[in-house]
Coordinates of C-alpha atoms in Angstrom, one line a residue:
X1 CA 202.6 -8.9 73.3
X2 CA 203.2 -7.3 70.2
X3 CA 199.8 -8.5 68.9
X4 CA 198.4 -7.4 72.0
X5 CA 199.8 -3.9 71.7
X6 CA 199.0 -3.1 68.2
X7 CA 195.4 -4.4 68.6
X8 CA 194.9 -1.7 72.0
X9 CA 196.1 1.3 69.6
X10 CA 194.0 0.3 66.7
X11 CA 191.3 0.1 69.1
X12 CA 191.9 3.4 70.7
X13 CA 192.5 4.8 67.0
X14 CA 189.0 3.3 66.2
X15 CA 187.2 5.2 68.8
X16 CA 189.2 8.4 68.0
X17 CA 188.0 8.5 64.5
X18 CA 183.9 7.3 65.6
X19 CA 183.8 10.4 68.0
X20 CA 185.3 12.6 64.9
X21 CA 182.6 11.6 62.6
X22 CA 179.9 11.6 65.2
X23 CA 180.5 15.7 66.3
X24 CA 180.7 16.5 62.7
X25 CA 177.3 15.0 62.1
X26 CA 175.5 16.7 65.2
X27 CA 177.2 20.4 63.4
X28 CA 175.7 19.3 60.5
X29 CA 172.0 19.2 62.1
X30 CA 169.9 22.7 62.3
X31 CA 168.8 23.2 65.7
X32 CA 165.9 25.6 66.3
X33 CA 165.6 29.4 67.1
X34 CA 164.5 30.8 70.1
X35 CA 163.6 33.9 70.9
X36 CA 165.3 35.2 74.2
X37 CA 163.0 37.9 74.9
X38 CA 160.9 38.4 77.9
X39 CA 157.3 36.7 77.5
X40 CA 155.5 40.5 77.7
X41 CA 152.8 39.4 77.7
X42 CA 152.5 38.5 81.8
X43 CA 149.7 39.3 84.1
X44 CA 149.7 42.5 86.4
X45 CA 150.6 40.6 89.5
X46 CA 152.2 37.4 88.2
X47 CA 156.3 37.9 89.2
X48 CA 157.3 35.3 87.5
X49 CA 159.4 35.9 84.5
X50 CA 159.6 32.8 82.0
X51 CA 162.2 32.7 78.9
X52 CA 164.5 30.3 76.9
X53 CA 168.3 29.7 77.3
X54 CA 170.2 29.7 74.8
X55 CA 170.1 25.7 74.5
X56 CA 166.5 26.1 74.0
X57 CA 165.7 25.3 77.9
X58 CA 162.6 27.0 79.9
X59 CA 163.9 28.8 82.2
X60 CA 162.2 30.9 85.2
X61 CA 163.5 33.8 87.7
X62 CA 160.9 35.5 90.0
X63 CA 160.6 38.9 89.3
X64 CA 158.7 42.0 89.7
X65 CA 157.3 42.7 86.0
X66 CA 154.8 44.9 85.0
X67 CA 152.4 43.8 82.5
X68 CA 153.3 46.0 79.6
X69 CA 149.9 45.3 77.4
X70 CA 147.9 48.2 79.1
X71 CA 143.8 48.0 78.0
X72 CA 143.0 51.4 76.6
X73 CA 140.2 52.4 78.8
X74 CA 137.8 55.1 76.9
X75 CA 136.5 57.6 79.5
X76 CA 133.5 59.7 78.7
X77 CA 132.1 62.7 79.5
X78 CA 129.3 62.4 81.9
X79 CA 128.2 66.2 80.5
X80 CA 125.4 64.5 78.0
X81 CA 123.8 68.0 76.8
X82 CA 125.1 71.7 75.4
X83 CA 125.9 74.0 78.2
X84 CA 124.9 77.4 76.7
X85 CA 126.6 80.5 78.7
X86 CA 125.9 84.2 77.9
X87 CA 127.5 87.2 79.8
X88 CA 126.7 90.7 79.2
X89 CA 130.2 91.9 80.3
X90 CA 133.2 89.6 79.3
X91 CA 133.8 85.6 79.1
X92 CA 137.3 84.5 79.7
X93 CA 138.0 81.2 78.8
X94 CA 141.4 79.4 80.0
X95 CA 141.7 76.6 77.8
X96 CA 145.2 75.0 79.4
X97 CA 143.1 74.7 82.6
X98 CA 139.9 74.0 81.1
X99 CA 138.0 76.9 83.1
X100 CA 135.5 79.6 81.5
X101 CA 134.9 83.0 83.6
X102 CA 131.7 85.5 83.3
X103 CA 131.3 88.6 84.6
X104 CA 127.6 90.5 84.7
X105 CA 124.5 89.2 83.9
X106 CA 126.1 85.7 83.5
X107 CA 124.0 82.9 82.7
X108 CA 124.5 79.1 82.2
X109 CA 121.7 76.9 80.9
X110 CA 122.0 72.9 81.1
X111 CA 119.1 71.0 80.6
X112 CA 116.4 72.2 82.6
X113 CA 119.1 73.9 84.8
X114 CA 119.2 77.6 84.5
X115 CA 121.6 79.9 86.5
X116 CA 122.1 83.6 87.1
X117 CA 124.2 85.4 88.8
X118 CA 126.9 88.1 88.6
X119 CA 129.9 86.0 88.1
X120 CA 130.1 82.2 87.0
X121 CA 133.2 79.8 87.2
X122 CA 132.9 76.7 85.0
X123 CA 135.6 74.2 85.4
X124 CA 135.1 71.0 83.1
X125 CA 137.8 69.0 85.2
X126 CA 135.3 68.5 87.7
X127 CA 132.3 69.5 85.9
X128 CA 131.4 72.0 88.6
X129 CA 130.5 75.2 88.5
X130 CA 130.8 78.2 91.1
X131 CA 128.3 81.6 91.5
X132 CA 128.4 84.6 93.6
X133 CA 127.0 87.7 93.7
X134 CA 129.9 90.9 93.2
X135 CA 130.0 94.2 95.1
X136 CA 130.2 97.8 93.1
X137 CA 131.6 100.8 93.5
X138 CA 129.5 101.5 97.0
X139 CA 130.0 98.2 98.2
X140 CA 126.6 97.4 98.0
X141 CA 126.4 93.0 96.6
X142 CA 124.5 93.1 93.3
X143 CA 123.6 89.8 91.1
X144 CA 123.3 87.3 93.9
X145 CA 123.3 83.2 92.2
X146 CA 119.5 82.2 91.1
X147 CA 119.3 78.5 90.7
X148 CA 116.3 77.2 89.0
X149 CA 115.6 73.2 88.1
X150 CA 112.3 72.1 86.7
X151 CA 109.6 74.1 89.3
X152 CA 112.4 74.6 92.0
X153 CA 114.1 77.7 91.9
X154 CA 117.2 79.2 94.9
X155 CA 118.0 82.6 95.2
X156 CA 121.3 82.6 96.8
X157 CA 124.3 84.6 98.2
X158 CA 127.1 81.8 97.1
X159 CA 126.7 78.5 95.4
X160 CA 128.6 75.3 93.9
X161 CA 126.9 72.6 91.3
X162 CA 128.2 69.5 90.4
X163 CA 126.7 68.8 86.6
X164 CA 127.4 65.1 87.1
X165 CA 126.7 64.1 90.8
X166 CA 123.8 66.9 90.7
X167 CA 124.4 67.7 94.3
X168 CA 125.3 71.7 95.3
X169 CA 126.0 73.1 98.2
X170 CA 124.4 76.8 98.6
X171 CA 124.9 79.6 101.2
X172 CA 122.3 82.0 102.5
X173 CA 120.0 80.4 100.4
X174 CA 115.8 81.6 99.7
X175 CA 113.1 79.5 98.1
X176 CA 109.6 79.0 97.4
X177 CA 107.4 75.2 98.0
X178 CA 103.8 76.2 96.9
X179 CA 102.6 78.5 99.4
X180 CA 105.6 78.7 101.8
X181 CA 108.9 80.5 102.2
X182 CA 112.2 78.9 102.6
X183 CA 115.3 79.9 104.3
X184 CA 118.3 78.4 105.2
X185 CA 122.2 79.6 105.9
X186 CA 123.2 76.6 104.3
X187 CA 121.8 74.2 102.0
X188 CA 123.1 70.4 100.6
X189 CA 121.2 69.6 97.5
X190 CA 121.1 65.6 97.2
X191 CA 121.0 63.7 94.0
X192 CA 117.9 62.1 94.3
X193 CA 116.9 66.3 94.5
X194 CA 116.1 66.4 98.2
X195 CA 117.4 69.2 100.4
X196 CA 119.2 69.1 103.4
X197 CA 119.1 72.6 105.4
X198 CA 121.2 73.7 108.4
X199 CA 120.0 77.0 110.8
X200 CA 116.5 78.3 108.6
X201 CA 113.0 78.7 109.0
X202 CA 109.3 78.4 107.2
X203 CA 106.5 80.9 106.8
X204 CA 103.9 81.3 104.7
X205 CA 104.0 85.2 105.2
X206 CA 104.3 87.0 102.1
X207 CA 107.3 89.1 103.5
X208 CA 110.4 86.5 102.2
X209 CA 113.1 88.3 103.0
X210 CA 111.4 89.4 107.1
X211 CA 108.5 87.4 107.4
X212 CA 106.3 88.5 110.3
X213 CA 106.0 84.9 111.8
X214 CA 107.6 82.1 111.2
X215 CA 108.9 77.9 112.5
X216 CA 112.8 78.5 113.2
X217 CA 114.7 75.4 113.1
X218 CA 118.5 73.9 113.1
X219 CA 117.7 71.3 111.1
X220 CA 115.7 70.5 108.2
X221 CA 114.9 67.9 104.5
X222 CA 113.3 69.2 102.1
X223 CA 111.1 65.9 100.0
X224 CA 110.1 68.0 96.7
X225 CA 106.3 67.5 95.9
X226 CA 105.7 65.7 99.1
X227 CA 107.1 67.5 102.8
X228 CA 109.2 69.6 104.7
X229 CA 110.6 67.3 107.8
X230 CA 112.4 70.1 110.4
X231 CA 113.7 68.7 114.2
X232 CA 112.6 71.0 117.2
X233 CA 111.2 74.1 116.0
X234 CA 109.7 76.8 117.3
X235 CA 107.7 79.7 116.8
X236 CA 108.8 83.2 116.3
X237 CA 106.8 86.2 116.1
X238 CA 108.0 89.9 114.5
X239 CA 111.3 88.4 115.3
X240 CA 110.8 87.7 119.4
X241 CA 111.1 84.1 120.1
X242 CA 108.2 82.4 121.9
X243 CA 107.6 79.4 124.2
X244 CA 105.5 78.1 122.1
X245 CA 108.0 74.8 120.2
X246 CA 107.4 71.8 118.2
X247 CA 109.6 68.2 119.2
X248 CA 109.5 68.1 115.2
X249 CA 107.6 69.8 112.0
X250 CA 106.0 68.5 108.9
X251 CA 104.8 70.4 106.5
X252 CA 103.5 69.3 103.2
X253 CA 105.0 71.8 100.0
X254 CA 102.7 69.5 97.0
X255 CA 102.1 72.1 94.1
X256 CA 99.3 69.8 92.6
X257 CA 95.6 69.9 94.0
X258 CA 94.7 66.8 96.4
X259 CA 91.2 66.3 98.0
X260 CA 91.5 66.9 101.8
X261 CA 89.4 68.3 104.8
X262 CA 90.2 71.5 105.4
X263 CA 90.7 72.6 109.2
X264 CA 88.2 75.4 110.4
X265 CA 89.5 78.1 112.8
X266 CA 88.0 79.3 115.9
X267 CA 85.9 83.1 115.6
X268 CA 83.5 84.9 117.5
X269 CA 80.6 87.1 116.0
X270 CA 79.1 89.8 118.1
X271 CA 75.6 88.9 117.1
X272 CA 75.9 85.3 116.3
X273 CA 78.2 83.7 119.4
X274 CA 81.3 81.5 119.3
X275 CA 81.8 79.4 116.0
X276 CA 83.8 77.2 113.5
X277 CA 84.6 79.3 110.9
X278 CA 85.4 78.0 107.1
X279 CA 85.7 74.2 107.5
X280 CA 84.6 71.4 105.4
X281 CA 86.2 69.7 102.2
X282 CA 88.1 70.4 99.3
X283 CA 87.6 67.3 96.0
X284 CA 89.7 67.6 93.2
X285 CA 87.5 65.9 90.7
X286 CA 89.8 66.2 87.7
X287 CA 92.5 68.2 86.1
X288 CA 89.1 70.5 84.6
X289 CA 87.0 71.1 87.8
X290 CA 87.3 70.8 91.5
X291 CA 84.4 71.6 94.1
X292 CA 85.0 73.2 97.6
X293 CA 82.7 72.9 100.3
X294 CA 82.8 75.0 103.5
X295 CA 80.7 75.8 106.5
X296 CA 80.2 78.3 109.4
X297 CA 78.4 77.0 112.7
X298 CA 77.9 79.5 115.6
X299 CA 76.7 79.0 119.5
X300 CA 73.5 80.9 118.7
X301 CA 71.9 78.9 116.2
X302 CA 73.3 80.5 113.1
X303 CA 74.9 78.2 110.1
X304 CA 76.3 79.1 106.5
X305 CA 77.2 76.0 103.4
X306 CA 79.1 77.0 100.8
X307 CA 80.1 74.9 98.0
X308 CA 82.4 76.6 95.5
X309 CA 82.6 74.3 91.8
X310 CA 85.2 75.6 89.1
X311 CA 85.5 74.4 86.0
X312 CA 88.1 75.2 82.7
X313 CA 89.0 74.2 79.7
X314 CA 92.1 76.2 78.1
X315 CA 91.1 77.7 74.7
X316 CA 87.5 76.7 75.2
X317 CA 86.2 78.2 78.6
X318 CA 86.6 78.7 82.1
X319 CA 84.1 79.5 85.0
X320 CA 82.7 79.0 88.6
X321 CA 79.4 79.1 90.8
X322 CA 79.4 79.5 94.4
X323 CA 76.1 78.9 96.2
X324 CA 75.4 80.4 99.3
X325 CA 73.1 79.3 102.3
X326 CA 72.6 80.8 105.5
X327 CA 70.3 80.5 108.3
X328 CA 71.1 84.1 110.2
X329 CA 69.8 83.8 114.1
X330 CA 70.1 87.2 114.9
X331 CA 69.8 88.2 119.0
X332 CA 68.2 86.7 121.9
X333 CA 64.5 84.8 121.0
X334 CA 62.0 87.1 122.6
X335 CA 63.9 90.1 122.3
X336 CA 62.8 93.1 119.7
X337 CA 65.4 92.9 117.8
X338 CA 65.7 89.7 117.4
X339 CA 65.2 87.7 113.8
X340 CA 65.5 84.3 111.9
X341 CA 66.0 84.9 108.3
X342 CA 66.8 82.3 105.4
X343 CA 69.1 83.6 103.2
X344 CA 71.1 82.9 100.0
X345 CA 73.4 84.1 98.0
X346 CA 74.1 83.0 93.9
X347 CA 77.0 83.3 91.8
X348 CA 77.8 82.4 88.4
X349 CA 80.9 83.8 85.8
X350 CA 81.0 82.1 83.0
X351 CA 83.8 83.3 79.8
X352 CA 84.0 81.7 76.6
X353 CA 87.4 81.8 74.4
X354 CA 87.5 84.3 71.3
X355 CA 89.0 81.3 69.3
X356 CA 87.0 78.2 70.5
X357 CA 83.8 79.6 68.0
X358 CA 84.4 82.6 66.5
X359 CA 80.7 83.1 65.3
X360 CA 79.2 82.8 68.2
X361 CA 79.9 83.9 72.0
X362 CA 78.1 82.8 75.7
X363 CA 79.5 84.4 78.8
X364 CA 77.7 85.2 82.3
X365 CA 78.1 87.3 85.5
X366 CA 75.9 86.5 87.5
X367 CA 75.3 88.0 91.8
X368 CA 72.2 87.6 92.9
X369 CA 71.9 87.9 96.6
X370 CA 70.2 89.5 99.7
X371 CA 70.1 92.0 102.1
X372 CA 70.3 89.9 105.1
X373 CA 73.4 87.7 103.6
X374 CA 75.7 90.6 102.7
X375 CA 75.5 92.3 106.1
X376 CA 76.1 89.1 108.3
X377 CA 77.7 86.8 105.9
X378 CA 79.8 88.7 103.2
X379 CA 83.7 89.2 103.8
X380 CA 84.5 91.4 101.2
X381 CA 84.7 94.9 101.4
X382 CA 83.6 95.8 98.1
X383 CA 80.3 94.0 98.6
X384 CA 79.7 95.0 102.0
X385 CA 80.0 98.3 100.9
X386 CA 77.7 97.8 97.9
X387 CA 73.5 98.7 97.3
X388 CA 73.5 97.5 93.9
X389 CA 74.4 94.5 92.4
X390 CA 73.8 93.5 88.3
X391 CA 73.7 90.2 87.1
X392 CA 73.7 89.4 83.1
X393 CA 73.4 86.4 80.8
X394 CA 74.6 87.1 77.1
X395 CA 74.7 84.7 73.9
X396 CA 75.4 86.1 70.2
X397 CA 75.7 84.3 67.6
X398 CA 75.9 85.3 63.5
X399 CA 75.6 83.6 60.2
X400 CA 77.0 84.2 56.7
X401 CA 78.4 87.5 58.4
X402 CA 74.9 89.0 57.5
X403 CA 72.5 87.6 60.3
X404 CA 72.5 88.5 63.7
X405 CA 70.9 87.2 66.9
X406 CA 71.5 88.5 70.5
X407 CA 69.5 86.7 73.7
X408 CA 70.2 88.4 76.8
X409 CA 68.7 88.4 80.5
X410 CA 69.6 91.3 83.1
X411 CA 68.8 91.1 86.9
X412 CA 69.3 94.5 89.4
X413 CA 68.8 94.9 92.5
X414 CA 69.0 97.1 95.2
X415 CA 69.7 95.9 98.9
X416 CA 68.9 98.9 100.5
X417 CA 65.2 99.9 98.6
X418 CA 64.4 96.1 97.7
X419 CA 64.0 97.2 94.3
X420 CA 64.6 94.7 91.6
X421 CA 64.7 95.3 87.9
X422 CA 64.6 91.8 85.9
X423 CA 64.8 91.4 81.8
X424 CA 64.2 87.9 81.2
X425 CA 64.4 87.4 78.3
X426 CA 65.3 90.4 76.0
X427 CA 66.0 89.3 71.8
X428 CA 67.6 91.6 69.5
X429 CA 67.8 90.4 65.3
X430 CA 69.0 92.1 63.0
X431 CA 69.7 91.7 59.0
X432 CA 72.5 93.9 57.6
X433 CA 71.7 96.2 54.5
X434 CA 71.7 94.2 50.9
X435 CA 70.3 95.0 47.6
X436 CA 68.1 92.6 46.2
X437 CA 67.4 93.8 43.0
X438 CA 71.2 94.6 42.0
X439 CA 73.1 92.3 39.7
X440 CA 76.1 90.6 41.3
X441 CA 77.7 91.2 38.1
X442 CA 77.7 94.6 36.7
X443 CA 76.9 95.3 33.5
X444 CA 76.3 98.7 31.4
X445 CA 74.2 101.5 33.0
X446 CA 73.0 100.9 36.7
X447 CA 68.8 100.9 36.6
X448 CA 67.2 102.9 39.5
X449 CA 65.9 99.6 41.3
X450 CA 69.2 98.3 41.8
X451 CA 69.9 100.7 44.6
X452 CA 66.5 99.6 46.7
X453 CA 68.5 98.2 49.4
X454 CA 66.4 96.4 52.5
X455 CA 67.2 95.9 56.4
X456 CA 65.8 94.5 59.1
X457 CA 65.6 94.9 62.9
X458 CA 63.6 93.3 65.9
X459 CA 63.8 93.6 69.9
X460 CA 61.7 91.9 71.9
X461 CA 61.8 91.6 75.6
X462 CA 59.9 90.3 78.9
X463 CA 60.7 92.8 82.2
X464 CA 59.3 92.8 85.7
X465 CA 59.7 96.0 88.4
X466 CA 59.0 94.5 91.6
X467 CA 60.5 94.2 95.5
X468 CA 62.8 91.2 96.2
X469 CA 60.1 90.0 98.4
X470 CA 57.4 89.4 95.5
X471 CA 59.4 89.0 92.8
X472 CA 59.0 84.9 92.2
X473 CA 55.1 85.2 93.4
X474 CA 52.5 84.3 90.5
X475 CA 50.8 87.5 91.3
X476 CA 53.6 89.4 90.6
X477 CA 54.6 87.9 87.3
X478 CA 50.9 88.6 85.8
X479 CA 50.7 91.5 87.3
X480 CA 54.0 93.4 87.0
X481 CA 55.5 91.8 84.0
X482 CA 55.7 94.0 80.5
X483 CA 56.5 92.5 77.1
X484 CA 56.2 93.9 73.6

């Protein structure tokens, strides 16, 4: 038993001393460092918050953690050109709230977007800006908002643009599409630069501001360069409504020239009957010349053509001839006073610029016409009125600023005696003073000879002094014309 007992302690000593060594050993040994730290670097919407123990174990909690690496998003202006404001008064400008007020004659220019008016509110939070018109010391509004973009231009009593969504929103507002007026209490500009209109009308009258006539409507869109699209409208006459409505209106505001028929109206002519008055057809050929063709027809028998061509070319020329037509049925057949008469009517203007050839010049004005045309076809009053009409054809020309030519051909003519005076053609030359004989360079005494000086001068013209009635008759030209 003793052996027995002695060998159990030295066993249990053994094991004492093995576990001794074995902890010192696992001191000795360098374990790692973590980092106990939060990960930061965690998604915006993942809650689940990883980290180490301190035994180096991955460990989780969930948790609500925002993502603390936040992307720097750069915003940029969406103002991509220099606003340029002027006031003739004052300019405040409130820099902590980033606003700029003008009083009087206040302007702001952005792009091709001009605006006037009497006061002007910039803010550059919002990029907007604000107009009205102010009141003075009567009480009378002065310097209402005028909003101009590209060809379209507002006039205003209150209005507020947005530079970056280029929409507006104006009150009272008055504007022009080619030939029509504009009106609406209030006005949504779009960004795609239509115009939506609430309450207004259209007129072509010239009156903007109290037109005589004009299509009221509650609704209205504006399409620039194409249409104006309005819902029921009706017609309004010296401001008394009438019965006479529309279930819609569309009316074209284009500003460039397209070809087109062009819609006659319905007349009457004591003389000549019922009739279609100033139809027929309007060709834009090009951006130079365009040709416009109407007619007259009446019951009795009685027709006019007119075709209109114009032509220009800037700083070359510029010009038109209108031709004129007419077979004039003039009472009953059988009757004394009645009469059938073919008769025309001829005009040319033609004007040369200055600067397109200095030395030498072309230009025309040419009316030739007769009796019978101008008192049943004419509509102006000038050349109702008139006896006399002149026509003239001019071209000078020059060389070495010495020689001098002139060709020119008159034509009067008198509606009332039938006397016509024609000068066709008529030559003028002349040579300018010179001194053959002198020296071009000067020396010693001047001789006598030196100051023979020579000039020269010719006219030369054809004229005939005849009645309308003969005047293109082979007779008459070797009969009445003079030359020499």
């Amino acid at each position: 038993m003793l052996k027995a007992c002695s060998s159990g302690k030295l066993s249990t000593w053994f094991w004492l001393l093995f576990l001794t060594f074995f902890v010192n050993e696992l001191k000795a040994i360098t374990l790692p460092q973590f980092d106990l730290t939060p990960d930061t670097i965690v998604r915006q919407d993942d809650t689940t918050k990883q980290y180490f123990d301190s035994e180096g174990k991955l460990q989780s909690s969930i948790q609500n953690v925002k993502d603390t690496v936040v992307k720097q998003v750069k915003t940029r202006t969406t103002i991509d050109d220099l606003v340029v404001r002027t006031a003739s008064d004052s300019i405040v400008q409130d820099l902590a709230n980033k606003k700029v007020y003008m009083f009087g004659e206040a302007e702001v220019n952005y792009g091709d977007i001009k605006l006037k008016a009497a006061f002007i509110e910039v803010d550059f939070n919002t990029n907007t800006v604000f107009a009205s018109g102010l009141k003075d010391s009567t009480g009378k509004l002065y310097g209402n908002p005028e909003f101009t973009e590209g060809d379209q231009t507002f006039k205003s009593r209150l209005m507020t643009y947005n530079f970056t969504t280029k929409e507006g929103v104006i009150t009272d507002v008055m504007t022009q599409d080619d030939q029509g007026y504009l009106h609406g209490e209030k006005v949504k500009k779009m960004d795609d630069n239509t115009i939506n209109m609430l309450r207004g009308w259209y007129s072509t009258c010239s009156n903007e501001t109290d037109p005589h006539f004009a299509f009221k409507f509650k609704k209205s869109r504006v399409i620039p360069e194409k249409k104006i699209v309005t819902g029921p409208a009706y017609l309004e006459i010296e401001g008394m409504p009438t019965p006479l409505g529309l279930p819609f209106g569309m009316f074209p505001n284009t500003s460039k020239r397209k070809s087109g028929i062009i819609i006659p109206t319905f007349g009457e002519v004591a003389n000549k009957g019922f009739g279609l008055e100033g139809g027929g057809y309007y060709w834009a050929i090009s951006d130079y010349m365009d040709l416009k063709t109407t007619f007259d027809i009446y019951t009795h028998g009685s027709w006019t053509l007119r075709p209109n061509f114009n032509y220009k070319k800037r700083y070359k020329y510029n010009g038109g001839f209108e031709l004129g037509v007419a077979r004039n049925v003039i009472g009953t057949k059988g009757a004394t006073d009645y009469s059938n008469t073919m008769d025309y009517r001829i005009r040319w203007s033609h004007r040369q610029d200055p600067k397109a050839r200095p030395r030498s010049t072309f230009s025309a004005n040419v009316n030739i016409v007769t009796s019978n045309y101008v008192a049943y076809n004419v509509v102006e009053v000038q050349d109702y009125l008139s006896n006399e009409f002149q026509s003239s054809v001019a071209y000078q020309t020059s060389w070495a600023n010495r020689f001098y030519l002139t060709l020119n051909s008159s034509f009067r003519q008198n509606t009332k005696t039938h006397q016509v005076n024609l000068a066709l053609p008529e030559l003028t030359f002349t040579v300018n003073t010179f001194y053959p004989l002198r020296k071009k360079a000067g020396s010693g005494k001047k001789r006598f000879y030196e100051d023979l000086s020579v000039a020269y001068s010719m006219n030369a013209k054809n004229t005939i002094n005849t009645v309308d009635s003969l005047l293109f008759t082979n007779s008459t030209i070797s009969k009445y014309m003079q030359n020499g």
